XYZ file of C-alpha atoms in Angstrom:
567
model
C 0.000 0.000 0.000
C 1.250 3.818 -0.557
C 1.419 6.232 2.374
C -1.049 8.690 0.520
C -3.751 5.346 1.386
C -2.663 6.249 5.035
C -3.529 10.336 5.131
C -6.562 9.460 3.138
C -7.856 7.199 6.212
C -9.612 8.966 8.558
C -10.615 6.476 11.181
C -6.430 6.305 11.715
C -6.247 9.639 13.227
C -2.610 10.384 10.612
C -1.732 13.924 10.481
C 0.629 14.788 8.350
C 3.772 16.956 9.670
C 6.291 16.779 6.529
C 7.338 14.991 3.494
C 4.431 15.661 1.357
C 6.399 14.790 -1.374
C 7.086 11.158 -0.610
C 3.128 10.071 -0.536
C 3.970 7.613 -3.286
C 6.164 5.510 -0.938
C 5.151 1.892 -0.435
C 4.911 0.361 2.712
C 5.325 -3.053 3.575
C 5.298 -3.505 6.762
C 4.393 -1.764 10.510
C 7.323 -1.779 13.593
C 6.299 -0.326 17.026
C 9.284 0.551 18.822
C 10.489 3.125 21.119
C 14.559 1.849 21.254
C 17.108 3.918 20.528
C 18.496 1.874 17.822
C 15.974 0.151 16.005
C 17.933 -0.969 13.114
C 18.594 -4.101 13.522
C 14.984 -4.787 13.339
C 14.341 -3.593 10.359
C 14.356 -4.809 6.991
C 13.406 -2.051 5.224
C 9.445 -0.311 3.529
C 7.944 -0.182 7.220
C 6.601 2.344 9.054
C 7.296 2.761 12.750
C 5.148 3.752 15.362
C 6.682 5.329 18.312
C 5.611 7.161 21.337
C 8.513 9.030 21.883
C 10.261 7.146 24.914
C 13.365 6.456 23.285
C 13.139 11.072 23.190
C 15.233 12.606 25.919
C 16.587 16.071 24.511
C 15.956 17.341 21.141
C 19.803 16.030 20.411
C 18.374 12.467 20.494
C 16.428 13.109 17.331
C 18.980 13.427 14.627
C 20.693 10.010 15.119
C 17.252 8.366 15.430
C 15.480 9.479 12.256
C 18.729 8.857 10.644
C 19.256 4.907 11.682
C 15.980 4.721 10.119
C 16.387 6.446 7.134
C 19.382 4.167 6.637
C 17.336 1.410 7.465
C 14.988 2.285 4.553
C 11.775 2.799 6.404
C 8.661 3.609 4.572
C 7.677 6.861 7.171
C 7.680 7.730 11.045
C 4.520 7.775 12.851
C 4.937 9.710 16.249
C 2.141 9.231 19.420
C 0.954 12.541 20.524
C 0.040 10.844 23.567
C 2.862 11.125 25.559
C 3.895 14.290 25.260
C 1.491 16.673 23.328
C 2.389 17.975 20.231
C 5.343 16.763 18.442
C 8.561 17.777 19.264
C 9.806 20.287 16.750
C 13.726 18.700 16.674
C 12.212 15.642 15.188
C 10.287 17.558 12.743
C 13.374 19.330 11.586
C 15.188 15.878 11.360
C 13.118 14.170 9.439
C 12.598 17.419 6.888
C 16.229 16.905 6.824
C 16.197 13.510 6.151
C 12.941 13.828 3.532
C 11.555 10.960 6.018
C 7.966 11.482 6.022
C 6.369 11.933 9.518
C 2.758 11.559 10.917
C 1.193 12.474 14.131
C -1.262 10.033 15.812
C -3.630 11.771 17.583
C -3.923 10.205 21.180
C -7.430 8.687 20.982
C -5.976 5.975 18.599
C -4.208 2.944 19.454
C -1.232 1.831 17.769
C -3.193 -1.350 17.352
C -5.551 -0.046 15.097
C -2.984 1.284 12.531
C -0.879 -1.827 12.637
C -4.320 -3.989 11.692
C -5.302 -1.672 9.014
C -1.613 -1.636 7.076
C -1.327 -5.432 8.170
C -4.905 -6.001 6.323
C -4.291 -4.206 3.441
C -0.655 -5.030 3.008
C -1.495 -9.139 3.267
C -4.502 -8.223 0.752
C -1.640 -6.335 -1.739
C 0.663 -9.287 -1.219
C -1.549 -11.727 -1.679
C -2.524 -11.075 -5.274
C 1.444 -11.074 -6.258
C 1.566 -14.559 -4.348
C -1.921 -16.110 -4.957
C -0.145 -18.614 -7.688
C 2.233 -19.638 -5.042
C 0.234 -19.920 -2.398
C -2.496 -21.882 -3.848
C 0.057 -24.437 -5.034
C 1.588 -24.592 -2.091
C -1.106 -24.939 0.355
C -0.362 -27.682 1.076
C 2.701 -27.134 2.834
C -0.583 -25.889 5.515
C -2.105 -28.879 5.699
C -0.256 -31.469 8.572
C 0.834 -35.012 7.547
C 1.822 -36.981 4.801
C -0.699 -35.419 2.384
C 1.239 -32.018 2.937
C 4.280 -33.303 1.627
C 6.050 -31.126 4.061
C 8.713 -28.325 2.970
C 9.918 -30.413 0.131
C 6.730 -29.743 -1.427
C 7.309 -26.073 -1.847
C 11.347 -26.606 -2.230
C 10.489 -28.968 -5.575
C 8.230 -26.136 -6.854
C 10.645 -23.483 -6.425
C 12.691 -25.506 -8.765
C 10.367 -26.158 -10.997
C 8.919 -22.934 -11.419
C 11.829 -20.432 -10.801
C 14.412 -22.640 -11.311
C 16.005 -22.355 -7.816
C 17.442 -24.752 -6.002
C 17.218 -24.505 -2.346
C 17.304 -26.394 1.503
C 16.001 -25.917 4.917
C 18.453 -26.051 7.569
C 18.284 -26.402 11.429
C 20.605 -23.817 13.424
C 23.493 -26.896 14.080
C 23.387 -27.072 10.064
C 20.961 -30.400 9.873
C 19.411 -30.552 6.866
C 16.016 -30.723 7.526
C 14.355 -30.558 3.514
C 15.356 -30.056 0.685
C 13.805 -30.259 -3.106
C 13.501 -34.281 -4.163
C 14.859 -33.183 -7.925
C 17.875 -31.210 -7.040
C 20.107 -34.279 -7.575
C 22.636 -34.635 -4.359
C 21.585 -32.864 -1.309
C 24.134 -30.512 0.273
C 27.256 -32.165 1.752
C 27.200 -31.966 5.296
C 30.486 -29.461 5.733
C 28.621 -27.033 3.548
C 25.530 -27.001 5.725
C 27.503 -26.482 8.865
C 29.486 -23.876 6.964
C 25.936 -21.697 5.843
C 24.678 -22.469 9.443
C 27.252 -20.857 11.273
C 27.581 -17.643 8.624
C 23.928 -17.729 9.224
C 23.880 -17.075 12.982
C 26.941 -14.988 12.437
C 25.493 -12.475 10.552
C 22.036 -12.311 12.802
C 24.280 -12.020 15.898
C 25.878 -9.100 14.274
C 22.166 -7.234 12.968
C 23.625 -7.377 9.596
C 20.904 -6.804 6.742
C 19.319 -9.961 5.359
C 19.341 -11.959 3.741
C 22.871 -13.192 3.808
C 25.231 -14.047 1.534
C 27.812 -16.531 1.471
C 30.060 -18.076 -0.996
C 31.193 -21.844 -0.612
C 33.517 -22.069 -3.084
C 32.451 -20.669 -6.456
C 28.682 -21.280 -5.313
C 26.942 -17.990 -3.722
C 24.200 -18.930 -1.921
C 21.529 -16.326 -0.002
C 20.316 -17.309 3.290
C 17.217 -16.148 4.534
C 15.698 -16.535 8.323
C 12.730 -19.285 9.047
C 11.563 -17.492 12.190
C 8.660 -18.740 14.705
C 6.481 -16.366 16.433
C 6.655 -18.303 19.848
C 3.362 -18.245 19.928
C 1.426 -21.546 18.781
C 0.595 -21.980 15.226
C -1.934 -19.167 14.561
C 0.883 -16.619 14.704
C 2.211 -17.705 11.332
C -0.756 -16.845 9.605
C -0.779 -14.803 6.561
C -2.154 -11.744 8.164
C 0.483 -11.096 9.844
C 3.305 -11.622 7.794
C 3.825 -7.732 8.289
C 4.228 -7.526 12.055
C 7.581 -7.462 12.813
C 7.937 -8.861 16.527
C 10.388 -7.071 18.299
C 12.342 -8.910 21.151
C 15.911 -10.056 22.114
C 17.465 -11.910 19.104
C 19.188 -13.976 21.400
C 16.061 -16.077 22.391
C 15.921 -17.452 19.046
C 18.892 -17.269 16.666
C 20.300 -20.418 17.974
C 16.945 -22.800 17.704
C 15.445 -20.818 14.112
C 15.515 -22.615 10.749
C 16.931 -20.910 7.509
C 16.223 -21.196 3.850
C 19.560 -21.397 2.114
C 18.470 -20.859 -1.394
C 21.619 -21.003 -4.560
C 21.756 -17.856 -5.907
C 22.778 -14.119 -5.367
C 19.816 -12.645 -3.974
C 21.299 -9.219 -3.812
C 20.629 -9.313 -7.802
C 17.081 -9.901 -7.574
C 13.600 -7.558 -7.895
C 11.674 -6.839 -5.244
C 8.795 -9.305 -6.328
C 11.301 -12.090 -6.133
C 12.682 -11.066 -2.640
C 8.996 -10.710 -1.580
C 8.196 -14.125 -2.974
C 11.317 -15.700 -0.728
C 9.900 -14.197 2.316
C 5.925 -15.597 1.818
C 7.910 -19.047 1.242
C 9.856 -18.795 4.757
C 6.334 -18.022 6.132
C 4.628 -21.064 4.491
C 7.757 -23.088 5.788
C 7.198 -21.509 9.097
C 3.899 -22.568 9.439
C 5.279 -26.303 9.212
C 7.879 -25.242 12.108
C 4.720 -23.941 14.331
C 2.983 -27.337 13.633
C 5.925 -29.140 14.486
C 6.942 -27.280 18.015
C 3.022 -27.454 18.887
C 3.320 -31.229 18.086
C 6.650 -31.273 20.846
C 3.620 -29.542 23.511
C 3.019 -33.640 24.986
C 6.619 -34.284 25.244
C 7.626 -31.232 26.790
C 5.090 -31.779 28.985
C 5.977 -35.872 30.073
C 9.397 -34.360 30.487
C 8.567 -31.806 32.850
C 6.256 -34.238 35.201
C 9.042 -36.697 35.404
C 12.047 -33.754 36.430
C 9.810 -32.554 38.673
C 9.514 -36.424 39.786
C 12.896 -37.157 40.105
C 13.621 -33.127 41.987
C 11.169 -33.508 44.986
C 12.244 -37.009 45.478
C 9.297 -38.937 44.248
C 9.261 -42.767 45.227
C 10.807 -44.734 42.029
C 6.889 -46.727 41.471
C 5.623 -43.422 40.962
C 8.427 -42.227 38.361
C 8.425 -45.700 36.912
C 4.640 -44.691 36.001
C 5.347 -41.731 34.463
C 8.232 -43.413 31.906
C 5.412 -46.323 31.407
C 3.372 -43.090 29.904
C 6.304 -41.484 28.082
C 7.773 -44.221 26.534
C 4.668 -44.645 24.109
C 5.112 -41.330 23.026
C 8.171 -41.325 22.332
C 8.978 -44.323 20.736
C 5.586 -45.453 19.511
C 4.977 -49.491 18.799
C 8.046 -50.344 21.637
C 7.057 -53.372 23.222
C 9.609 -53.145 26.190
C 10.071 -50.380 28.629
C 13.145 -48.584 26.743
C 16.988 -47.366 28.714
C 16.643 -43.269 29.103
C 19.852 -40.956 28.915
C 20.077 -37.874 29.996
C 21.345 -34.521 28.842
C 21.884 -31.516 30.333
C 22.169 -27.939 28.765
C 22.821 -24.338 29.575
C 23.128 -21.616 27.550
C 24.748 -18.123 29.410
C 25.242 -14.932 27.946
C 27.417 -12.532 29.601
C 24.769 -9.897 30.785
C 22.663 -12.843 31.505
C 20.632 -11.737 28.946
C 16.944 -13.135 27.920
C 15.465 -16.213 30.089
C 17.865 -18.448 29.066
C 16.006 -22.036 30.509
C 13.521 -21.739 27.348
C 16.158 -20.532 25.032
C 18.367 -23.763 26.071
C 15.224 -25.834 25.716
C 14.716 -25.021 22.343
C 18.394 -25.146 20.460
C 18.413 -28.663 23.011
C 15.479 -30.057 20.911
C 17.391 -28.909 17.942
C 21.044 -30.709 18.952
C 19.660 -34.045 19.704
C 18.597 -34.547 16.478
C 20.644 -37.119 14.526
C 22.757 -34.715 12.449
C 22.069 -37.275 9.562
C 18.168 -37.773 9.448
C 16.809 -35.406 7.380
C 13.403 -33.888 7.474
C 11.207 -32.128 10.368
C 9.899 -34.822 12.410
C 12.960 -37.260 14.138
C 13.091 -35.211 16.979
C 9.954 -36.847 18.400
C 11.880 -39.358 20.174
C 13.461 -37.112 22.418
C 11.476 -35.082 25.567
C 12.812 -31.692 26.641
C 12.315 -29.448 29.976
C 13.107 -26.827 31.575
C 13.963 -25.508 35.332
C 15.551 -22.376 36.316
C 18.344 -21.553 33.882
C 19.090 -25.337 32.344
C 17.535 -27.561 29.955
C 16.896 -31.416 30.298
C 16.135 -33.952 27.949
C 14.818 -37.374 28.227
C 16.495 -39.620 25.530
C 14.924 -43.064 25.791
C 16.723 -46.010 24.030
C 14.896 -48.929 22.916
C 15.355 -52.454 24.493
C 15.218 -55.654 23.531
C 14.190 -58.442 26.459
C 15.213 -56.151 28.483
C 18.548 -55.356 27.034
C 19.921 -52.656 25.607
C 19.890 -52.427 21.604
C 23.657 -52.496 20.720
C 21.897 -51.540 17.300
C 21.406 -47.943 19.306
C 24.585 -46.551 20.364
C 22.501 -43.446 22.447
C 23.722 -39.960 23.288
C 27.553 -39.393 22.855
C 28.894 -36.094 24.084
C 32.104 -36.229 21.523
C 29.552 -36.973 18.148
C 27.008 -34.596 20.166
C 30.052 -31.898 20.066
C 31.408 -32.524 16.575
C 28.009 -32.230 15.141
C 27.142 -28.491 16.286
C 30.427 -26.758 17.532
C 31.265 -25.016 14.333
C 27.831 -23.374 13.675
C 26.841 -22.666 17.274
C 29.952 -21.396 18.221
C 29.121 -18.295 15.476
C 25.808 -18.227 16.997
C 27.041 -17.523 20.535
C 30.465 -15.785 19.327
C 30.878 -12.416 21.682
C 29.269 -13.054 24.679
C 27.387 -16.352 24.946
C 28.519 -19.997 25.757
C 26.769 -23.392 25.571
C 27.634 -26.130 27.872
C 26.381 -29.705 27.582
C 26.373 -32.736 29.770
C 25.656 -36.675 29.080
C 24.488 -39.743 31.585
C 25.375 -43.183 30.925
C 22.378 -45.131 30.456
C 19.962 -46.031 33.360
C 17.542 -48.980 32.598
C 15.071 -47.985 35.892
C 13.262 -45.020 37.636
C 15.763 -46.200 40.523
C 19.047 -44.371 38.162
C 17.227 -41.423 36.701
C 18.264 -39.434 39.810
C 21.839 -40.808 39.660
C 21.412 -39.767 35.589
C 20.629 -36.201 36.130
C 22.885 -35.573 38.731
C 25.549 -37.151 36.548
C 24.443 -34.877 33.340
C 25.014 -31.944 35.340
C 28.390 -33.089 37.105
C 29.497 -33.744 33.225
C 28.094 -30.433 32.394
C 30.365 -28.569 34.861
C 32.646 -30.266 33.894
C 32.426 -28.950 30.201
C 31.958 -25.336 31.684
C 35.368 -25.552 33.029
C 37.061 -25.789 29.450
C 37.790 -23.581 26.978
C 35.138 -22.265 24.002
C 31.651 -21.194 23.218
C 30.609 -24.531 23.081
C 31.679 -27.513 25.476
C 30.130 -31.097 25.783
C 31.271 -33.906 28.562
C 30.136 -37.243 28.926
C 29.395 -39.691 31.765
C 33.140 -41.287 30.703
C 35.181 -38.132 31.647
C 33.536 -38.119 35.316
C 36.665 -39.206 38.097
C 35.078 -41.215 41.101
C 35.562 -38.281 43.685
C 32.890 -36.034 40.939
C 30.267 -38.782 41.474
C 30.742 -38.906 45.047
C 29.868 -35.458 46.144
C 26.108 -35.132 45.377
C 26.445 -37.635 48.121
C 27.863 -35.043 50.919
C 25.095 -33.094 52.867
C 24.773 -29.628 51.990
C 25.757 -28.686 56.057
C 29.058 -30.333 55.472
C 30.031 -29.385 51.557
C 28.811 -25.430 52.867
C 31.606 -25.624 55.829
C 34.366 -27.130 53.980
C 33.905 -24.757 50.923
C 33.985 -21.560 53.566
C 37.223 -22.599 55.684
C 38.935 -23.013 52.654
C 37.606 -20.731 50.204
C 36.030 -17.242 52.465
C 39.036 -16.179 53.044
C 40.035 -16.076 49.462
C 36.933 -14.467 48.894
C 37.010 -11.767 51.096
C 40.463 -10.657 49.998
C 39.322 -10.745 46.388
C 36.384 -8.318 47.405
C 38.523 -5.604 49.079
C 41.816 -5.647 46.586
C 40.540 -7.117 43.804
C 43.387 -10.236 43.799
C 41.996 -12.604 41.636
C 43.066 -15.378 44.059
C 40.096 -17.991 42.991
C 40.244 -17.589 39.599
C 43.970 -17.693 39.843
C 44.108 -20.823 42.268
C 41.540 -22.603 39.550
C 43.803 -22.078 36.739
C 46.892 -23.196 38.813
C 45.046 -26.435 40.073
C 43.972 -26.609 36.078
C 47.047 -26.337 34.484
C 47.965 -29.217 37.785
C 50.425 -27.191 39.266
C 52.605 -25.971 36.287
C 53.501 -22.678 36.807
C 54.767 -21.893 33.180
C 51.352 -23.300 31.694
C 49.254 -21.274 34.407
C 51.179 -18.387 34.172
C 50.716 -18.576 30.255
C 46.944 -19.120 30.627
C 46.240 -15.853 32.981
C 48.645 -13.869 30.771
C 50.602 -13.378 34.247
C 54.524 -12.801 34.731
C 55.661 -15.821 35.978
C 56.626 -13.863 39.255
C 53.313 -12.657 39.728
C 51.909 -15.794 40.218
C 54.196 -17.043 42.247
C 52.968 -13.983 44.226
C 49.203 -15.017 44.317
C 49.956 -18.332 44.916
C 52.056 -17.639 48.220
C 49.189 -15.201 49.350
C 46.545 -18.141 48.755
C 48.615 -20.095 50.909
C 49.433 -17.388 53.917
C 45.539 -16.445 54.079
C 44.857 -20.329 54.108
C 47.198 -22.162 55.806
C 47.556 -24.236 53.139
C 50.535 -25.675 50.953
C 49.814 -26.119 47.368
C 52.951 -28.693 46.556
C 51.002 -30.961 48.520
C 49.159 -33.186 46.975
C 46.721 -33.462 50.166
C 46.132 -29.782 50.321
C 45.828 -29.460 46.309
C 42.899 -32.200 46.471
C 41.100 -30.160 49.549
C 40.965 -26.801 46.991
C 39.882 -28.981 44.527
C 36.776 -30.448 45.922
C 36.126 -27.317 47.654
C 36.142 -25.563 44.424
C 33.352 -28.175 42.630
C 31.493 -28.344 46.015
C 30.948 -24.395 45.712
């Protein structure tokens, strides 16, 4: 639709302030916001809605109206709600800027414009799509008759002559078109994966190019609203939900399509985007299909956290192992794995955000399509993810056909994309169980999954995985030391540390775990903390002074050691 459509409106309440000239302007899509910095957001054609919070001086205008203009936004729309008339800085700016602006008169919501431009903008689109959409509808419809994303994939072959995959954040290859000939090698998908996440980490303007070789290919964002599958309707293919990128870059799809998008029309780059949106419609369907076996997984932690007896867990498998492994005649092994995802400003809630990219990893990096992750059951508690992996069993015995849950495969499969994903200021750590065959060892499991898991935080690299292998005996001991007595030995050792860290600012913990680390070497520690080799020597003889302790002794070494897992 053109902005002139807008003034002409009356029920929107749009007065127009300046830019009279730039009426003909299409727009193609409506952002609320009231950030500083927008940008990142935007993908060009909108127009924002703002009521001015982001305002503090009249010196905040300039650099606002001019992130947008270089953001290639359709028009500003400012609230007179909040503060009257509008501020005369911004009109000057956006004069400046030929950025038309509009005042919304405070009896109108922002909620009514955004419908009206979302209505008429999915009415505009849909005659350019219609074709597609019709043919594709059944990408809509659930099941086999659907045919799934490949459906839509073969067609965009057919008809435009473009070849092009779905692919999961850890670079699975979740569809792809049946015709193409070889699907895409598995190095390559990890490769477009990780540039993928990359480049959304970084805000840069989609979609994304990459070339493998002599191959360019354009990646282009698969993103779920969050919010069941009625958000990925058609009507609001124009909403652009603004929230922390972080709580989905590392669990969205992608359409990596072989070409050079930046060469393209606008018609074709619109016809991409309404194919990510059919596509995400099949990712809605999916997560609302993983609703049950969240759920089984959440009863059962719960279970096993408050100490449930083992008949009553046992139950609850009986019930999940149905669902996840339908036809099994025999009650099935579990695994479990344990995830957290941190961000260094602790960022968005990260327990969801881990749930999701966990139901993504424990895919099988080699089965294709949507649906193999419905063997697995994922929760959530506080800031870590846990997944139920159940194994099938034979009389009782474990399938050797079914090797379960390794934490080195688990690792090689999604370190190189995920670690562009989290690059900056995020880090992934993953732990692994052995195999339990009762409701008696799911306990022992979980507490195992999260030993490993520490044990991976303690290494090196955005993303870390340990398994139940790695674990020394005196790691699955402690969960077995009341919480009275692991509290007192972790203060006499380590408070005093502590409190002379607070007042000068030593760095005596993180220095004693990188000397204890590095097992005693002081050229390898000294290396490590980018210390003079003096200087350590210093800390260390300062740990031992405040503690009483000698650290060439092997007895007082293991004491810090324990007392540094036990706190």
């Amino acid at each position: 639709m053109r902005l002139r459509a807008l003034v002409d409106t009356d029920a929107l309440g749009l007065r127009l302030l300046g830019g009279e000239d730039e009426l003909d302007r299409s727009v193609r899509g409506v952002m609320t916001t009231d950030l500083r910095d927008p940008s990142r957001y935007l993908s060009g054609g909108e127009l924002v809605l703002t009521g001015l919070a982001w305002r503090r001086d009249a010196a905040d205008s300039e650099p606002f109206v001019r992130l947008l203009v270089q953001a290639g936004v359709a028009a500003l729309a400012a609230g007179e709600a909040e503060l009257g008339d509008i501020p005369e800085d911004l009109t000057a700016a956006c004069a400046r800027h030929r950025l038309p602006l509009f005042a919304v008169h405070e009896s109108v919501a922002f909620a009514t414009i955004t419908e009206h431009v979302v209505r008429q903008v999915s009415g505009e689109r849909a005659g350019d799509l219609a074709a597609v959409v019709d043919r594709h509808r059944r990408m809509m419809i659930s099941g086999p008759a659907g045919g799934g994303p490949d459906v839509v994939l073969d067609l965009l072959g057919s008809d435009l002559d473009l070849r092009a995959w779905v692919l999961s954040p850890t670079g699975r290859l979740v569809a792809g078109p049946k015709a193409a000939g070889p699907g895409l090698p598995a190095e390559v998908c990890a490769r477009l994966a990780g540039e993928h996440l990359a480049a959304v980490r970084t805000a840069r303007r989609g979609p994304h190019r990459v070339n493998v070789g002599p191959v360019t290919y354009s990646l282009f964002p698969i993103r779920g609203s969050g919010r069941g599958p009625q958000a990925a309707q058609p009507s609001q293919v124009a909403v652009r939900d603004v929230r922390d990128v972080r709580e989905s870059v590392l669990s969205d799809w992608l359409l990596a399509v072989e070409a050079d998008a930046g060469e393209w029309a606008d018609e074709r780059l619109d016809l991409l985007h309404g194919v990510t949106q059919l596509i995400a419609v099949e990712r809605e369907r999916r997560d609302g299909a993983r609703t049950v076996r969240r759920r089984l997984a959440q009863e059962v932690l719960e279970l096993v956290q408050t100490g449930a007896a083992p008949a009553e867990i046992a139950a609850r498998l009986r019930v999940a192992a149905p669902v996840l492994l339908p036809g099994l005649g025999a009650a099935p092994h579990w695994q479990v794995v344990v995830a957290r995802v941190e961000w260094a400003d602790s960022g968005p809630d990260t327990g969801p955000v881990a749930q999701s990219l966990l139901e993504e990893i424990l895919v099988d990096p080699l089965a294709g399509g949507p649906e193999p992750s419905d063997r697995i059951a994922v929760a959530h508690t506080g800031d870590e993810a846990v997944a139920l992996v159940p194994l099938p069993a034979v009389a009782g015995e474990l399938d050797t056909s079914e090797t379960g849950v390794l934490a080195d495969a688990l690792l090689a499969a999604v370190r190189e994309p995920l670690s562009a994903g989290l690059e900056g200021d995020g880090r992934l750590t993953l732990g692994v169980s052995a195999a339990v065959h009762s409701a008696e060892g799911l306990r022992g499991a979980l507490e195992e999954a999260r030993h490993a898991r520490r044990v991976a935080a303690a290494r090196p690299g955005r993303v870390c995985a340990a398994g139940h292998q790695e674990l020394a005996s005196h790691v699955l001991l402690l969960p077995f030391v009341p919480d009275d007595v692991r509290r007192a030995f972790t203060a006499r050792l380590l408070d005093p540390l502590r409190d002379y860290d607070r007042r000068h600012r030593a760095e005596l913990i993180p220095t004693l775990e990188a000397f204890l680390d590095c097992d005693g070497s002081w050229t390898r520690c000294a290396s490590r903390l980018h210390l003079h080799v003096n200087t350590l020597r210093y800390r260390v003889g300062r740990i031992e002074q405040l503690t009483g302790r000698d650290l060439s002794r092997l007895e007082d070494k293991l004491d810090f050691f324990l007392a540094l897992r036990m706190g």
